C-alpha angles and dihedrals in degrees: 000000000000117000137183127217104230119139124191081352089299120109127221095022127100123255104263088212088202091053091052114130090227092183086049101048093042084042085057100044085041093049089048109044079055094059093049087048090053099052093038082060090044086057087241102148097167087051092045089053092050098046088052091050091057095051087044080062100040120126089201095053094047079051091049096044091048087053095053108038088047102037112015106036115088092229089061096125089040116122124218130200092302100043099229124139125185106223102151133072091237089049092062104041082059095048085048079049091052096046084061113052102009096117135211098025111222115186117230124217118277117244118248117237141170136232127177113247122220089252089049102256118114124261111211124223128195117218118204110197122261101268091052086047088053100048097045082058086049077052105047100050081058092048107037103061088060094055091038080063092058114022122120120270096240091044102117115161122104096338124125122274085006131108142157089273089068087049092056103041082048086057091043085050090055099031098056115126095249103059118071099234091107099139112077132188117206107202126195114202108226099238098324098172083055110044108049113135116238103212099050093044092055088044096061088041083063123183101350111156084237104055107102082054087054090052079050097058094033087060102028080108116192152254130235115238102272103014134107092210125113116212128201140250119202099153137013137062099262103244111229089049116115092230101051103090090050088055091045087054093052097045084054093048112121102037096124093053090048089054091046095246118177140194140190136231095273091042107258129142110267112176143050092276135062129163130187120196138199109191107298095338101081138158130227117205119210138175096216131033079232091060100046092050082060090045085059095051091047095060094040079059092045093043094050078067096064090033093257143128149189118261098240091203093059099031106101137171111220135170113225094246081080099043128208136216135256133182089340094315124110101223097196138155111235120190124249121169098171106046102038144051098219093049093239138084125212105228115182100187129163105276128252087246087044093059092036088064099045082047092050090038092052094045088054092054096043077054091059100039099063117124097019121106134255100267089059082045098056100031084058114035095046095060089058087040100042088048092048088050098058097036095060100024087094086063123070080277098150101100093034091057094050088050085051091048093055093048089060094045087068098048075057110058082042090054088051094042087048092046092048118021096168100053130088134257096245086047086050099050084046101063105037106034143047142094089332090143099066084195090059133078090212125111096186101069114128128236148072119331096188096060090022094232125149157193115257115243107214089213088071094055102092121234103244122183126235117239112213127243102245123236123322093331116158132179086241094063108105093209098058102055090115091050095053090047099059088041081056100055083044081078099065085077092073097054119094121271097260089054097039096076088048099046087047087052086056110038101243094298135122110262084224120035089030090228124118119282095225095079092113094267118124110266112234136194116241125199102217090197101036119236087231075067101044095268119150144213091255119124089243089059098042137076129182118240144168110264088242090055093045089061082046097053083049097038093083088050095049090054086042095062102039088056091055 
């Protein structure tokens, strides 16, 4: 792959990082992932490879994947083999310098690390270094619009645009009492993030410019923490890498045709069968336990062809009067003679292992925690709350929030009884609750009443209903900029209440940058007139920001003032 050395459109400098046009650069890698997703649709393959050769070569998209990977991902301060993390604005013009003229690119070994499993075991993760993140995101912008030409409509996991909610509200499409797909088989993929096989992925990638350095990063195989030693990897997409789930994407696509899956014009589900998939967990709906016996025969078949199988353990048959889980919810048929004509109800509630982590999560903070004061209490335990909250409010969440609540209620009255054990009870109700949320009648919410800070209640947060992506929509697609528009704002739901009003003003964009804040950086509050200079807290005064614009907005000052 042939690359050039310019920098900020002047060749030969270095990229000043704080001088970067961000709208530009995301308005050119935007501009450019929607071409190779039209010609991909038009069936033009010369024009799609040139057009990924061209984004394999972009100086706006090395300056996009060093952002992200640096500033966005949350492995950012995560080491590879060589130990090396990028944290300062010089640091990363020079890697975006690198990227372009560093040839011929040789993939290192990727770092073995450890994460705890649900049932208790480890799930390893390999960790490539930054440069070889950074060039599987330069890849993968190449890469992703092609397939977002051709994936399956019920096809939901990392994939642009698309998230477990859609998954959900697609089951609760297909589940609901009236349609005849009652028999479900929840399938559960044996390692599937570590079995693919290599050959037969890079075969259905076909000619792309970047797949030898695909092969590169498939067999850079890893090395345990501490040893010297390299392992092989003969099969498998290494999980930690920023292409994997893509790969993995790729190796699972066809499931639907291989199930025999059919749609109609207007894109609904004709047939016996449906499936909805989330990455490699995935759902098959069937009208008959027969059928859906045959169904899992069908996709071991399918899945002999990518050198994967079903974990047999973990494989079951169920009807949906008893219900089964999926990405935390608890998808279940509930009778109900007297408000339906079917006699069920369809309930998609968080599920009992959902709220036992989030239990066992909790009780481990409010551990910690002991000792500390309010403020460390507060500024910890709302951001978990507040992120469980929105992810299960689209279910029928109510009653499991005010358990929840009470719960709570209870860790509370421990953490006060710990902190004084002296005082009274009276003394104790006095100091740490009262009326602390103005927008709420309630006088026993916890927090400081001296900052008047508190600690969220999940029954306040609303239940608020998902609405699908329909089709096979995809933010590459050129025709549907007004429609992706509209689904981002939809986002500014899920920020807390003092955020909410800013990020409405300005249309769910940066202040700054002038792209949507909803890109994974932390959100920031930006006085527009600073207090130094008599500027207030006042709405008028303030603009919401990514934390990285808002160093940048600063950066000018700072020098400013040195120099002074």
């Amino acid at each position: 792959m042939q690359v050039e050395s310019l920098a900020n459109g002047t060749e030969g400098l270095p990229t000043d990082w704080n001088a970067v046009n961000w709208p530009k650069v995301d308005r050119n890698v935007r501009n450019l992932r929607r071409r190779i997703f039209r010609a991909s649709e038009e069936g033009d393959h010369r024009k799609v490879s040139s057009l990924q050769k061209l984004m394999l070569r972009s100086r706006s998209n090395a300056l996009q994947s060093v952002r992200r990977v640096t500033q966005i991902n949350v492995d950012k301060n995560t080491p590879g083999v060589d130990k090396l993390v990028v944290k300062t604005p010089k640091a990363r013009g020079s890697l975006v310098d690198q990227m372009r003229s560093y040839q011929p690119w040789r993939v290192k070994p990727a770092r073995r690390a450890y994460i705890p499993k649900a049932n208790g075991k480890l799930r390893p993760l390999s960790i490539p270094t930054v440069s070889d993140r950074v060039m599987q995101a330069i890849v993968k912008n190449a890469l992703e619009p092609y397939w977002e030409a051709h994936s399956e409509p019920a096809s939901y996991g990392f994939r642009p645009g698309r998230s477990c909610h859609d998954a959900v509200a697609k089951i609760y499409s297909i589940a609901t009492p009236h349609r005849r797909k009652k028999w479900v088989l929840d399938a559960d993929i044996e390692g599937a993030f570590d079995n693919i096989d290599h050959e037969k992925l890079l075969k259905i990638i076909g000619p792309f410019p970047a797949r030898e350095l695909i092969r590169q990063w498939l067999k850079a195989g890893y090395m345990e923490e501490g040893e010297g030693t390299l392992h092989r990897t003969e099969t498998g997409t290494p999980q930690g890498g920023v292409i994997s789930p893509l790969l993995a994407n790729i190796a699972l696509h066809g499931l639907e045709k291989a199930l025999g899956v059919r749609y109609e014009n207007k894109g609904e589900i004709r047939g016996p069968r449906a499936v909805v998939r989330y990455a490699d967990d995935f759902v098959v709906f069937c009208e008959s336990k027969e059928d859906t016996e045959a169904a899992r025969q069908d996709v071991k078949d399918w899945l002999a062809t990518r050198g994967l199988g079903l974990s047999e353990a973990k494989t079951r048959t169920v009807n949906l009067t008893e219900g089964f889980d999926f990405l935390g919810f608890n998808i279940r048929h509930y009778r109900a003679p007297k408000t339906s004509k079917s006699g069920y109800k369809l309930l998609i509630k968080p599920s009992k292992e959902s709220v036992r982590k989030l239990k066992d999560r909790l009780r481990q903070e409010w551990m910690k925690l002991k000792g500390r004061n309010i403020v460390a209490v507060l500024k910890r335990l709302n951001p978990i709350l507040r992120g469980w909250a929105n992810y299960f409010r689209i279910g029928v969440s109510k009653k499991t929030f005010s358990e929840i609540d009470r719960w709570i209620f209870k860790r509370c009255v421990r953490y006060v009884k710990f902190s004084h054990p002296t005082k009274s009870w009276e003394w104790c109700c006095s100091k740490y609750w009262g009326k602390l949320n103005q927008q709420r009648n309630d006088r026993w919410v916890f927090g400081d009443k001296s900052t008047g800070g508190y600690l969220l209640k999940l029954s306040w947060i609303p239940i608020r209903r998902h609405v699908l992506v329909k089709g096979t929509a995809s933010p590459d697609d050129p025709t549907l900029k007004e429609y992706w528009s509209k689904r981002q704002k939809r986002k500014i739901h899920d920020l807390p209440t003092k955020l909410k009003s800013l990020a409405r003003i300005q249309k769910g964009l940066c202040a700054h940058c002038k792209t949507t804040l909803f890109n994974g950086e932390e959100l920031h509050k930006h006085h527009h007139r600073p207090k130094s200079e008599g500027g207030t807290d006042e709405h008028a005064n303030l603009r919401l920001v990514h934390l990285f614009c808002h160093q940048q907005i600063h950066k000018p000052k700072r020098a400013a003032k040195d120099a002074a």
